Amino acid sequence: MQITLDIPDQFGIDFSPTELAKQIKLYAALTMYKAGHLSAGAACEFAGIDRFSFIMACQKHQITMIDYEPGELADELGLLKEVC
């Protein structure tokens, strides 16, 4: 799928058109991942980057990769202790 965007020149000053397109795809992938619309793997594929780069981008933009509900982590650790 191809999408065309009209972006005023003043918003692409620091980037070449190719680099701006990469940044827009990354930000879209991060936003969709954060909203729960994409898995981490799908977001990596969408943005065209490897998992390590995606994790670093999440960290840079303060997006949590592991999001446990209160008590959920304790439950998981308890199950792990029972198995070991």
JSON list of N, CA and C in Angstrom, two decimals:
[
{"chain": "A", "resi": 1, "resn": "MET", "atom": "N", "xyz": [0.85, -1.17, 0.00]},
{"chain": "A", "resi": 1, "resn": "MET", "atom": "CA", "xyz": [0.00, 0.00, 0.00]},
{"chain": "A", "resi": 1, "resn": "MET", "atom": "C", "xyz": [0.90, 1.24, 0.00]},
{"chain": "A", "resi": 2, "resn": "GLN", "atom": "N", "xyz": [0.48, 2.21, -0.73]},
{"chain": "A", "resi": 2, "resn": "GLN", "atom": "CA", "xyz": [1.24, 3.46, -0.77]},
{"chain": "A", "resi": 2, "resn": "GLN", "atom": "C", "xyz": [0.31, 4.60, -0.36]},
{"chain": "A", "resi": 3, "resn": "ILE", "atom": "N", "xyz": [0.80, 5.47, 0.50]},
{"chain": "A", "resi": 3, "resn": "ILE", "atom": "CA", "xyz": [0.06, 6.63, 0.96]},
{"chain": "A", "resi": 3, "resn": "ILE", "atom": "C", "xyz": [0.89, 7.86, 0.63]},
{"chain": "A", "resi": 4, "resn": "THR", "atom": "N", "xyz": [0.26, 8.87, 0.10]},
{"chain": "A", "resi": 4, "resn": "THR", "atom": "CA", "xyz": [0.95, 10.11, -0.25]},
{"chain": "A", "resi": 4, "resn": "THR", "atom": "C", "xyz": [0.55, 11.19, 0.74]},
{"chain": "A", "resi": 5, "resn": "LEU", "atom": "N", "xyz": [1.54, 11.89, 1.28]},
{"chain": "A", "resi": 5, "resn": "LEU", "atom": "CA", "xyz": [1.30, 12.99, 2.21]},
{"chain": "A", "resi": 5, "resn": "LEU", "atom": "C", "xyz": [1.88, 14.27, 1.63]},
{"chain": "A", "resi": 6, "resn": "ASP", "atom": "N", "xyz": [1.14, 15.35, 1.77]},
{"chain": "A", "resi": 6, "resn": "ASP", "atom": "CA", "xyz": [1.67, 16.66, 1.41]},
{"chain": "A", "resi": 6, "resn": "ASP", "atom": "C", "xyz": [2.17, 17.31, 2.69]},
{"chain": "A", "resi": 7, "resn": "ILE", "atom": "N", "xyz": [3.49, 17.48, 2.78]},
{"chain": "A", "resi": 7, "resn": "ILE", "atom": "CA", "xyz": [4.11, 18.03, 3.99]},
{"chain": "A", "resi": 7, "resn": "ILE", "atom": "C", "xyz": [4.78, 19.33, 3.61]},
{"chain": "A", "resi": 8, "resn": "PRO", "atom": "N", "xyz": [4.42, 20.43, 4.27]},
{"chain": "A", "resi": 8, "resn": "PRO", "atom": "CA", "xyz": [5.07, 21.71, 3.98]},
{"chain": "A", "resi": 8, "resn": "PRO", "atom": "C", "xyz": [6.59, 21.61, 4.17]},
{"chain": "A", "resi": 9, "resn": "ASP", "atom": "N", "xyz": [7.32, 22.30, 3.31]},
{"chain": "A", "resi": 9, "resn": "ASP", "atom": "CA", "xyz": [8.79, 22.22, 3.33]},
{"chain": "A", "resi": 9, "resn": "ASP", "atom": "C", "xyz": [9.39, 22.52, 4.69]},
{"chain": "A", "resi": 10, "resn": "GLN", "atom": "N", "xyz": [8.81, 23.44, 5.45]},
{"chain": "A", "resi": 10, "resn": "GLN", "atom": "CA", "xyz": [9.42, 23.82, 6.73]},
{"chain": "A", "resi": 10, "resn": "GLN", "atom": "C", "xyz": [9.44, 22.67, 7.74]},
{"chain": "A", "resi": 11, "resn": "PHE", "atom": "N", "xyz": [8.64, 21.62, 7.50]},
{"chain": "A", "resi": 11, "resn": "PHE", "atom": "CA", "xyz": [8.62, 20.50, 8.44]},
{"chain": "A", "resi": 11, "resn": "PHE", "atom": "C", "xyz": [9.57, 19.37, 8.04]},
{"chain": "A", "resi": 12, "resn": "GLY", "atom": "N", "xyz": [10.22, 19.50, 6.93]},
{"chain": "A", "resi": 12, "resn": "GLY", "atom": "CA", "xyz": [11.16, 18.48, 6.49]},
{"chain": "A", "resi": 12, "resn": "GLY", "atom": "C", "xyz": [12.56, 19.01, 6.33]},
{"chain": "A", "resi": 13, "resn": "ILE", "atom": "N", "xyz": [12.84, 20.15, 6.93]},
{"chain": "A", "resi": 13, "resn": "ILE", "atom": "CA", "xyz": [14.13, 20.82, 6.75]},
{"chain": "A", "resi": 13, "resn": "ILE", "atom": "C", "xyz": [15.31, 19.94, 7.15]},
{"chain": "A", "resi": 14, "resn": "ASP", "atom": "N", "xyz": [15.20, 19.24, 8.27]},
{"chain": "A", "resi": 14, "resn": "ASP", "atom": "CA", "xyz": [16.33, 18.46, 8.78]},
{"chain": "A", "resi": 14, "resn": "ASP", "atom": "C", "xyz": [16.43, 17.07, 8.17]},
{"chain": "A", "resi": 15, "resn": "PHE", "atom": "N", "xyz": [15.48, 16.68, 7.35]},
{"chain": "A", "resi": 15, "resn": "PHE", "atom": "CA", "xyz": [15.46, 15.33, 6.80]},
{"chain": "A", "resi": 15, "resn": "PHE", "atom": "C", "xyz": [15.33, 15.36, 5.28]},
{"chain": "A", "resi": 16, "resn": "SER", "atom": "N", "xyz": [15.94, 14.37, 4.66]},
{"chain": "A", "resi": 16, "resn": "SER", "atom": "CA", "xyz": [15.68, 14.14, 3.25]},
{"chain": "A", "resi": 16, "resn": "SER", "atom": "C", "xyz": [14.28, 13.53, 3.16]},
{"chain": "A", "resi": 17, "resn": "PRO", "atom": "N", "xyz": [13.65, 13.54, 2.00]},
{"chain": "A", "resi": 17, "resn": "PRO", "atom": "CA", "xyz": [12.33, 12.91, 1.88]},
{"chain": "A", "resi": 17, "resn": "PRO", "atom": "C", "xyz": [12.34, 11.44, 2.32]},
{"chain": "A", "resi": 18, "resn": "THR", "atom": "N", "xyz": [13.40, 10.72, 2.00]},
{"chain": "A", "resi": 18, "resn": "THR", "atom": "CA", "xyz": [13.49, 9.32, 2.40]},
{"chain": "A", "resi": 18, "resn": "THR", "atom": "C", "xyz": [13.58, 9.18, 3.91]},
{"chain": "A", "resi": 19, "resn": "GLU", "atom": "N", "xyz": [14.40, 10.01, 4.54]},
{"chain": "A", "resi": 19, "resn": "GLU", "atom": "CA", "xyz": [14.56, 9.94, 5.99]},
{"chain": "A", "resi": 19, "resn": "GLU", "atom": "C", "xyz": [13.27, 10.39, 6.69]},
{"chain": "A", "resi": 20, "resn": "LEU", "atom": "N", "xyz": [12.60, 11.40, 6.16]},
{"chain": "A", "resi": 20, "resn": "LEU", "atom": "CA", "xyz": [11.34, 11.84, 6.74]},
{"chain": "A", "resi": 20, "resn": "LEU", "atom": "C", "xyz": [10.29, 10.73, 6.67]},
{"chain": "A", "resi": 21, "resn": "ALA", "atom": "N", "xyz": [10.25, 10.01, 5.56]},
{"chain": "A", "resi": 21, "resn": "ALA", "atom": "CA", "xyz": [9.32, 8.89, 5.41]},
{"chain": "A", "resi": 21, "resn": "ALA", "atom": "C", "xyz": [9.62, 7.81, 6.45]},
{"chain": "A", "resi": 22, "resn": "LYS", "atom": "N", "xyz": [10.90, 7.52, 6.69]},
{"chain": "A", "resi": 22, "resn": "LYS", "atom": "CA", "xyz": [11.28, 6.53, 7.70]},
{"chain": "A", "resi": 22, "resn": "LYS", "atom": "C", "xyz": [10.84, 6.97, 9.09]},
{"chain": "A", "resi": 23, "resn": "GLN", "atom": "N", "xyz": [11.03, 8.25, 9.39]},
{"chain": "A", "resi": 23, "resn": "GLN", "atom": "CA", "xyz": [10.63, 8.77, 10.70]},
{"chain": "A", "resi": 23, "resn": "GLN", "atom": "C", "xyz": [9.12, 8.70, 10.89]},
{"chain": "A", "resi": 24, "resn": "ILE", "atom": "N", "xyz": [8.38, 9.06, 9.87]},
{"chain": "A", "resi": 24, "resn": "ILE", "atom": "CA", "xyz": [6.92, 9.01, 9.96]},
{"chain": "A", "resi": 24, "resn": "ILE", "atom": "C", "xyz": [6.45, 7.57, 10.17]},
{"chain": "A", "resi": 25, "resn": "LYS", "atom": "N", "xyz": [7.05, 6.62, 9.46]},
{"chain": "A", "resi": 25, "resn": "LYS", "atom": "CA", "xyz": [6.68, 5.21, 9.64]},
{"chain": "A", "resi": 25, "resn": "LYS", "atom": "C", "xyz": [7.01, 4.74, 11.05]},
{"chain": "A", "resi": 26, "resn": "LEU", "atom": "N", "xyz": [8.16, 5.15, 11.57]},
{"chain": "A", "resi": 26, "resn": "LEU", "atom": "CA", "xyz": [8.54, 4.76, 12.93]},
{"chain": "A", "resi": 26, "resn": "LEU", "atom": "C", "xyz": [7.55, 5.33, 13.94]},
{"chain": "A", "resi": 27, "resn": "TYR", "atom": "N", "xyz": [7.24, 6.62, 13.83]},
{"chain": "A", "resi": 27, "resn": "TYR", "atom": "CA", "xyz": [6.32, 7.24, 14.78]},
{"chain": "A", "resi": 27, "resn": "TYR", "atom": "C", "xyz": [4.93, 6.61, 14.69]},
{"chain": "A", "resi": 28, "resn": "ALA", "atom": "N", "xyz": [4.50, 6.28, 13.49]},
{"chain": "A", "resi": 28, "resn": "ALA", "atom": "CA", "xyz": [3.20, 5.62, 13.32]},
{"chain": "A", "resi": 28, "resn": "ALA", "atom": "C", "xyz": [3.23, 4.25, 13.98]},
{"chain": "A", "resi": 29, "resn": "ALA", "atom": "N", "xyz": [4.32, 3.50, 13.78]},
{"chain": "A", "resi": 29, "resn": "ALA", "atom": "CA", "xyz": [4.45, 2.17, 14.39]},
{"chain": "A", "resi": 29, "resn": "ALA", "atom": "C", "xyz": [4.47, 2.27, 15.91]},
{"chain": "A", "resi": 30, "resn": "LEU", "atom": "N", "xyz": [5.20, 3.23, 16.45]},
{"chain": "A", "resi": 30, "resn": "LEU", "atom": "CA", "xyz": [5.25, 3.42, 17.90]},
{"chain": "A", "resi": 30, "resn": "LEU", "atom": "C", "xyz": [3.87, 3.75, 18.45]},
{"chain": "A", "resi": 31, "resn": "THR", "atom": "N", "xyz": [3.16, 4.63, 17.78]},
{"chain": "A", "resi": 31, "resn": "THR", "atom": "CA", "xyz": [1.83, 5.04, 18.23]},
{"chain": "A", "resi": 31, "resn": "THR", "atom": "C", "xyz": [0.85, 3.88, 18.17]},
{"chain": "A", "resi": 32, "resn": "MET", "atom": "N", "xyz": [0.89, 3.12, 17.09]},
{"chain": "A", "resi": 32, "resn": "MET", "atom": "CA", "xyz": [-0.02, 1.99, 16.96]},
{"chain": "A", "resi": 32, "resn": "MET", "atom": "C", "xyz": [0.32, 0.88, 17.96]},
{"chain": "A", "resi": 33, "resn": "TYR", "atom": "N", "xyz": [1.62, 0.69, 18.23]},
{"chain": "A", "resi": 33, "resn": "TYR", "atom": "CA", "xyz": [2.03, -0.29, 19.24]},
{"chain": "A", "resi": 33, "resn": "TYR", "atom": "C", "xyz": [1.53, 0.14, 20.62]},
{"chain": "A", "resi": 34, "resn": "LYS", "atom": "N", "xyz": [1.76, 1.41, 20.96]},
{"chain": "A", "resi": 34, "resn": "LYS", "atom": "CA", "xyz": [1.34, 1.92, 22.27]},
{"chain": "A", "resi": 34, "resn": "LYS", "atom": "C", "xyz": [-0.17, 1.81, 22.45]},
{"chain": "A", "resi": 35, "resn": "ALA", "atom": "N", "xyz": [-0.93, 2.01, 21.38]},
{"chain": "A", "resi": 35, "resn": "ALA", "atom": "CA", "xyz": [-2.39, 1.93, 21.45]},
{"chain": "A", "resi": 35, "resn": "ALA", "atom": "C", "xyz": [-2.90, 0.49, 21.43]},
{"chain": "A", "resi": 36, "resn": "GLY", "atom": "N", "xyz": [-2.00, -0.47, 21.21]},
{"chain": "A", "resi": 36, "resn": "GLY", "atom": "CA", "xyz": [-2.38, -1.87, 21.19]},
{"chain": "A", "resi": 36, "resn": "GLY", "atom": "C", "xyz": [-2.89, -2.36, 19.84]},
{"chain": "A", "resi": 37, "resn": "HIS", "atom": "N", "xyz": [-2.68, -1.58, 18.80]},
{"chain": "A", "resi": 37, "resn": "HIS", "atom": "CA", "xyz": [-3.13, -1.98, 17.46]},
{"chain": "A", "resi": 37, "resn": "HIS", "atom": "C", "xyz": [-2.12, -2.87, 16.74]},
{"chain": "A", "resi": 38, "resn": "LEU", "atom": "N", "xyz": [-0.86, -2.81, 17.17]},
{"chain": "A", "resi": 38, "resn": "LEU", "atom": "CA", "xyz": [0.19, -3.65, 16.59]},
{"chain": "A", "resi": 38, "resn": "LEU", "atom": "C", "xyz": [0.97, -4.34, 17.70]},
{"chain": "A", "resi": 39, "resn": "SER", "atom": "N", "xyz": [1.38, -5.57, 17.45]},
{"chain": "A", "resi": 39, "resn": "SER", "atom": "CA", "xyz": [2.31, -6.23, 18.37]},
{"chain": "A", "resi": 39, "resn": "SER", "atom": "C", "xyz": [3.70, -5.62, 18.15]},
{"chain": "A", "resi": 40, "resn": "ALA", "atom": "N", "xyz": [4.63, -5.93, 19.02]},
{"chain": "A", "resi": 40, "resn": "ALA", "atom": "CA", "xyz": [5.99, -5.42, 18.85]},
{"chain": "A", "resi": 40, "resn": "ALA", "atom": "C", "xyz": [6.59, -5.90, 17.53]},
{"chain": "A", "resi": 41, "resn": "GLY", "atom": "N", "xyz": [6.38, -7.16, 17.21]},
{"chain": "A", "resi": 41, "resn": "GLY", "atom": "CA", "xyz": [6.92, -7.70, 15.96]},
{"chain": "A", "resi": 41, "resn": "GLY", "atom": "C", "xyz": [6.31, -7.04, 14.74]},
{"chain": "A", "resi": 42, "resn": "ALA", "atom": "N", "xyz": [4.99, -6.83, 14.77]},
{"chain": "A", "resi": 42, "resn": "ALA", "atom": "CA", "xyz": [4.32, -6.17, 13.66]},
{"chain": "A", "resi": 42, "resn": "ALA", "atom": "C", "xyz": [4.78, -4.72, 13.54]},
{"chain": "A", "resi": 43, "resn": "ALA", "atom": "N", "xyz": [4.98, -4.06, 14.66]},
{"chain": "A", "resi": 43, "resn": "ALA", "atom": "CA", "xyz": [5.45, -2.67, 14.64]},
{"chain": "A", "resi": 43, "resn": "ALA", "atom": "C", "xyz": [6.86, -2.58, 14.04]},
{"chain": "A", "resi": 44, "resn": "CYS", "atom": "N", "xyz": [7.71, -3.55, 14.36]},
{"chain": "A", "resi": 44, "resn": "CYS", "atom": "CA", "xyz": [9.06, -3.59, 13.77]},
{"chain": "A", "resi": 44, "resn": "CYS", "atom": "C", "xyz": [8.96, -3.74, 12.26]},
{"chain": "A", "resi": 45, "resn": "GLU", "atom": "N", "xyz": [8.12, -4.65, 11.82]},
{"chain": "A", "resi": 45, "resn": "GLU", "atom": "CA", "xyz": [7.94, -4.87, 10.39]},
{"chain": "A", "resi": 45, "resn": "GLU", "atom": "C", "xyz": [7.36, -3.63, 9.71]},
{"chain": "A", "resi": 46, "resn": "PHE", "atom": "N", "xyz": [6.37, -3.01, 10.33]},
{"chain": "A", "resi": 46, "resn": "PHE", "atom": "CA", "xyz": [5.75, -1.80, 9.80]},
{"chain": "A", "resi": 46, "resn": "PHE", "atom": "C", "xyz": [6.79, -0.70, 9.62]},
{"chain": "A", "resi": 47, "resn": "ALA", "atom": "N", "xyz": [7.63, -0.50, 10.65]},
{"chain": "A", "resi": 47, "resn": "ALA", "atom": "CA", "xyz": [8.63, 0.56, 10.62]},
{"chain": "A", "resi": 47, "resn": "ALA", "atom": "C", "xyz": [9.86, 0.19, 9.79]},
{"chain": "A", "resi": 48, "resn": "GLY", "atom": "N", "xyz": [10.02, -1.10, 9.49]},
{"chain": "A", "resi": 48, "resn": "GLY", "atom": "CA", "xyz": [11.18, -1.53, 8.72]},
{"chain": "A", "resi": 48, "resn": "GLY", "atom": "C", "xyz": [12.47, -1.52, 9.51]},
{"chain": "A", "resi": 49, "resn": "ILE", "atom": "N", "xyz": [12.35, -1.83, 10.81]},
{"chain": "A", "resi": 49, "resn": "ILE", "atom": "CA", "xyz": [13.54, -1.85, 11.67]},
{"chain": "A", "resi": 49, "resn": "ILE", "atom": "C", "xyz": [13.59, -3.17, 12.44]},
{"chain": "A", "resi": 50, "resn": "ASP", "atom": "N", "xyz": [14.76, -3.47, 13.00]},
{"chain": "A", "resi": 50, "resn": "ASP", "atom": "CA", "xyz": [14.92, -4.68, 13.79]},
{"chain": "A", "resi": 50, "resn": "ASP", "atom": "C", "xyz": [14.36, -4.46, 15.20]},
{"chain": "A", "resi": 51, "resn": "ARG", "atom": "N", "xyz": [14.19, -5.56, 15.93]},
{"chain": "A", "resi": 51, "resn": "ARG", "atom": "CA", "xyz": [13.58, -5.50, 17.26]},
{"chain": "A", "resi": 51, "resn": "ARG", "atom": "C", "xyz": [14.40, -4.64, 18.23]},
{"chain": "A", "resi": 52, "resn": "PHE", "atom": "N", "xyz": [15.73, -4.74, 18.17]},
{"chain": "A", "resi": 52, "resn": "PHE", "atom": "CA", "xyz": [16.57, -3.95, 19.07]},
{"chain": "A", "resi": 52, "resn": "PHE", "atom": "C", "xyz": [16.34, -2.46, 18.83]},
{"chain": "A", "resi": 53, "resn": "SER", "atom": "N", "xyz": [16.30, -2.05, 17.57]},
{"chain": "A", "resi": 53, "resn": "SER", "atom": "CA", "xyz": [16.07, -0.63, 17.25]},
{"chain": "A", "resi": 53, "resn": "SER", "atom": "C", "xyz": [14.69, -0.19, 17.73]},
{"chain": "A", "resi": 54, "resn": "PHE", "atom": "N", "xyz": [13.70, -1.08, 17.61]},
{"chain": "A", "resi": 54, "resn": "PHE", "atom": "CA", "xyz": [12.36, -0.74, 18.08]},
{"chain": "A", "resi": 54, "resn": "PHE", "atom": "C", "xyz": [12.34, -0.58, 19.60]},
{"chain": "A", "resi": 55, "resn": "ILE", "atom": "N", "xyz": [13.01, -1.47, 20.31]},
{"chain": "A", "resi": 55, "resn": "ILE", "atom": "CA", "xyz": [13.09, -1.37, 21.77]},
{"chain": "A", "resi": 55, "resn": "ILE", "atom": "C", "xyz": [13.75, -0.06, 22.17]},
{"chain": "A", "resi": 56, "resn": "MET", "atom": "N", "xyz": [14.82, 0.31, 21.47]},
{"chain": "A", "resi": 56, "resn": "MET", "atom": "CA", "xyz": [15.51, 1.57, 21.76]},
{"chain": "A", "resi": 56, "resn": "MET", "atom": "C", "xyz": [14.60, 2.77, 21.48]},
{"chain": "A", "resi": 57, "resn": "ALA", "atom": "N", "xyz": [13.82, 2.71, 20.41]},
{"chain": "A", "resi": 57, "resn": "ALA", "atom": "CA", "xyz": [12.89, 3.79, 20.09]},
{"chain": "A", "resi": 57, "resn": "ALA", "atom": "C", "xyz": [11.80, 3.88, 21.16]},
{"chain": "A", "resi": 58, "resn": "CYS", "atom": "N", "xyz": [11.31, 2.75, 21.63]},
{"chain": "A", "resi": 58, "resn": "CYS", "atom": "CA", "xyz": [10.31, 2.75, 22.70]},
{"chain": "A", "resi": 58, "resn": "CYS", "atom": "C", "xyz": [10.89, 3.39, 23.96]},
{"chain": "A", "resi": 59, "resn": "GLN", "atom": "N", "xyz": [12.11, 3.03, 24.28]},
{"chain": "A", "resi": 59, "resn": "GLN", "atom": "CA", "xyz": [12.76, 3.59, 25.46]},
{"chain": "A", "resi": 59, "resn": "GLN", "atom": "C", "xyz": [12.92, 5.11, 25.29]},
{"chain": "A", "resi": 60, "resn": "LYS", "atom": "N", "xyz": [13.36, 5.54, 24.13]},
{"chain": "A", "resi": 60, "resn": "LYS", "atom": "CA", "xyz": [13.56, 6.97, 23.86]},
{"chain": "A", "resi": 60, "resn": "LYS", "atom": "C", "xyz": [12.26, 7.75, 24.01]},
{"chain": "A", "resi": 61, "resn": "HIS", "atom": "N", "xyz": [11.14, 7.14, 23.60]},
{"chain": "A", "resi": 61, "resn": "HIS", "atom": "CA", "xyz": [9.85, 7.83, 23.63]},
{"chain": "A", "resi": 61, "resn": "HIS", "atom": "C", "xyz": [9.00, 7.43, 24.84]},
{"chain": "A", "resi": 62, "resn": "GLN", "atom": "N", "xyz": [9.67, 6.77, 25.81]},
{"chain": "A", "resi": 62, "resn": "GLN", "atom": "CA", "xyz": [9.05, 6.37, 27.07]},
{"chain": "A", "resi": 62, "resn": "GLN", "atom": "C", "xyz": [7.78, 5.54, 26.87]},
{"chain": "A", "resi": 63, "resn": "ILE", "atom": "N", "xyz": [7.89, 4.57, 25.97]},
{"chain": "A", "resi": 63, "resn": "ILE", "atom": "CA", "xyz": [6.81, 3.62, 25.72]},
{"chain": "A", "resi": 63, "resn": "ILE", "atom": "C", "xyz": [7.19, 2.30, 26.37]},
{"chain": "A", "resi": 64, "resn": "THR", "atom": "N", "xyz": [6.36, 1.83, 27.27]},
{"chain": "A", "resi": 64, "resn": "THR", "atom": "CA", "xyz": [6.63, 0.61, 28.02]},
{"chain": "A", "resi": 64, "resn": "THR", "atom": "C", "xyz": [6.46, -0.61, 27.13]},
{"chain": "A", "resi": 65, "resn": "MET", "atom": "N", "xyz": [7.44, -1.47, 27.14]},
{"chain": "A", "resi": 65, "resn": "MET", "atom": "CA", "xyz": [7.37, -2.71, 26.36]},
{"chain": "A", "resi": 65, "resn": "MET", "atom": "C", "xyz": [6.64, -3.80, 27.14]},
{"chain": "A", "resi": 66, "resn": "ILE", "atom": "N", "xyz": [6.82, -3.84, 28.44]},
{"chain": "A", "resi": 66, "resn": "ILE", "atom": "CA", "xyz": [6.17, -4.84, 29.29]},
{"chain": "A", "resi": 66, "resn": "ILE", "atom": "C", "xyz": [5.25, -4.07, 30.23]},
{"chain": "A", "resi": 67, "resn": "ASP", "atom": "N", "xyz": [3.98, -4.37, 30.14]},
{"chain": "A", "resi": 67, "resn": "ASP", "atom": "CA", "xyz": [2.99, -3.62, 30.91]},
{"chain": "A", "resi": 67, "resn": "ASP", "atom": "C", "xyz": [2.13, -4.57, 31.73]},
{"chain": "A", "resi": 68, "resn": "TYR", "atom": "N", "xyz": [2.58, -4.83, 32.95]},
{"chain": "A", "resi": 68, "resn": "TYR", "atom": "CA", "xyz": [1.84, -5.71, 33.85]},
{"chain": "A", "resi": 68, "resn": "TYR", "atom": "C", "xyz": [0.82, -4.90, 34.65]},
{"chain": "A", "resi": 69, "resn": "GLU", "atom": "N", "xyz": [-0.33, -5.48, 34.85]},
{"chain": "A", "resi": 69, "resn": "GLU", "atom": "CA", "xyz": [-1.32, -4.89, 35.76]},
{"chain": "A", "resi": 69, "resn": "GLU", "atom": "C", "xyz": [-0.81, -5.09, 37.19]},
{"chain": "A", "resi": 70, "resn": "PRO", "atom": "N", "xyz": [-1.26, -4.25, 38.13]},
{"chain": "A", "resi": 70, "resn": "PRO", "atom": "CA", "xyz": [-0.83, -4.44, 39.53]},
{"chain": "A", "resi": 70, "resn": "PRO", "atom": "C", "xyz": [-1.13, -5.87, 39.99]},
{"chain": "A", "resi": 71, "resn": "GLY", "atom": "N", "xyz": [-0.16, -6.51, 40.57]},
{"chain": "A", "resi": 71, "resn": "GLY", "atom": "CA", "xyz": [-0.33, -7.87, 41.07]},
{"chain": "A", "resi": 71, "resn": "GLY", "atom": "C", "xyz": [-0.06, -8.95, 40.04]},
{"chain": "A", "resi": 72, "resn": "GLU", "atom": "N", "xyz": [-0.13, -8.62, 38.76]},
{"chain": "A", "resi": 72, "resn": "GLU", "atom": "CA", "xyz": [0.07, -9.62, 37.71]},
{"chain": "A", "resi": 72, "resn": "GLU", "atom": "C", "xyz": [1.49, -10.16, 37.72]},
{"chain": "A", "resi": 73, "resn": "LEU", "atom": "N", "xyz": [2.46, -9.29, 37.92]},
{"chain": "A", "resi": 73, "resn": "LEU", "atom": "CA", "xyz": [3.86, -9.72, 37.97]},
{"chain": "A", "resi": 73, "resn": "LEU", "atom": "C", "xyz": [4.09, -10.64, 39.16]},
{"chain": "A", "resi": 74, "resn": "ALA", "atom": "N", "xyz": [3.52, -10.29, 40.31]},
{"chain": "A", "resi": 74, "resn": "ALA", "atom": "CA", "xyz": [3.65, -11.13, 41.50]},
{"chain": "A", "resi": 74, "resn": "ALA", "atom": "C", "xyz": [3.05, -12.51, 41.25]},
{"chain": "A", "resi": 75, "resn": "ASP", "atom": "N", "xyz": [1.91, -12.56, 40.56]},
{"chain": "A", "resi": 75, "resn": "ASP", "atom": "CA", "xyz": [1.28, -13.84, 40.22]},
{"chain": "A", "resi": 75, "resn": "ASP", "atom": "C", "xyz": [2.18, -14.67, 39.32]},
{"chain": "A", "resi": 76, "resn": "GLU", "atom": "N", "xyz": [2.77, -14.03, 38.32]},
{"chain": "A", "resi": 76, "resn": "GLU", "atom": "CA", "xyz": [3.67, -14.71, 37.40]},
{"chain": "A", "resi": 76, "resn": "GLU", "atom": "C", "xyz": [4.89, -15.26, 38.13]},
{"chain": "A", "resi": 77, "resn": "LEU", "atom": "N", "xyz": [5.46, -14.47, 39.02]},
{"chain": "A", "resi": 77, "resn": "LEU", "atom": "CA", "xyz": [6.62, -14.92, 39.79]},
{"chain": "A", "resi": 77, "resn": "LEU", "atom": "C", "xyz": [6.25, -16.08, 40.71]},
{"chain": "A", "resi": 78, "resn": "GLY", "atom": "N", "xyz": [5.06, -16.03, 41.28]},
{"chain": "A", "resi": 78, "resn": "GLY", "atom": "CA", "xyz": [4.59, -17.11, 42.13]},
{"chain": "A", "resi": 78, "resn": "GLY", "atom": "C", "xyz": [4.46, -18.41, 41.36]},
{"chain": "A", "resi": 79, "resn": "LEU", "atom": "N", "xyz": [3.91, -18.34, 40.15]},
{"chain": "A", "resi": 79, "resn": "LEU", "atom": "CA", "xyz": [3.80, -19.54, 39.29]},
{"chain": "A", "resi": 79, "resn": "LEU", "atom": "C", "xyz": [5.19, -20.07, 38.93]},
{"chain": "A", "resi": 80, "resn": "LEU", "atom": "N", "xyz": [6.10, -19.17, 38.66]},
{"chain": "A", "resi": 80, "resn": "LEU", "atom": "CA", "xyz": [7.47, -19.59, 38.30]},
{"chain": "A", "resi": 80, "resn": "LEU", "atom": "C", "xyz": [8.14, -20.30, 39.48]},
{"chain": "A", "resi": 81, "resn": "LYS", "atom": "N", "xyz": [7.93, -19.81, 40.69]},
{"chain": "A", "resi": 81, "resn": "LYS", "atom": "CA", "xyz": [8.51, -20.43, 41.88]},
{"chain": "A", "resi": 81, "resn": "LYS", "atom": "C", "xyz": [7.95, -21.85, 42.08]},
{"chain": "A", "resi": 82, "resn": "GLU", "atom": "N", "xyz": [6.66, -22.03, 41.78]},
{"chain": "A", "resi": 82, "resn": "GLU", "atom": "CA", "xyz": [6.04, -23.34, 41.92]},
{"chain": "A", "resi": 82, "resn": "GLU", "atom": "C", "xyz": [6.66, -24.36, 40.95]},
{"chain": "A", "resi": 83, "resn": "VAL", "atom": "N", "xyz": [6.98, -23.90, 39.75]},
{"chain": "A", "resi": 83, "resn": "VAL", "atom": "CA", "xyz": [7.54, -24.78, 38.73]},
{"chain": "A", "resi": 83, "resn": "VAL", "atom": "C", "xyz": [8.99, -25.14, 39.04]},
{"chain": "A", "resi": 84, "resn": "CYS", "atom": "N", "xyz": [9.72, -24.18, 39.58]},
{"chain": "A", "resi": 84, "resn": "CYS", "atom": "CA", "xyz": [11.14, -24.42, 39.86]},
{"chain": "A", "resi": 84, "resn": "CYS", "atom": "C", "xyz": [11.26, -25.05, 41.18]}
]
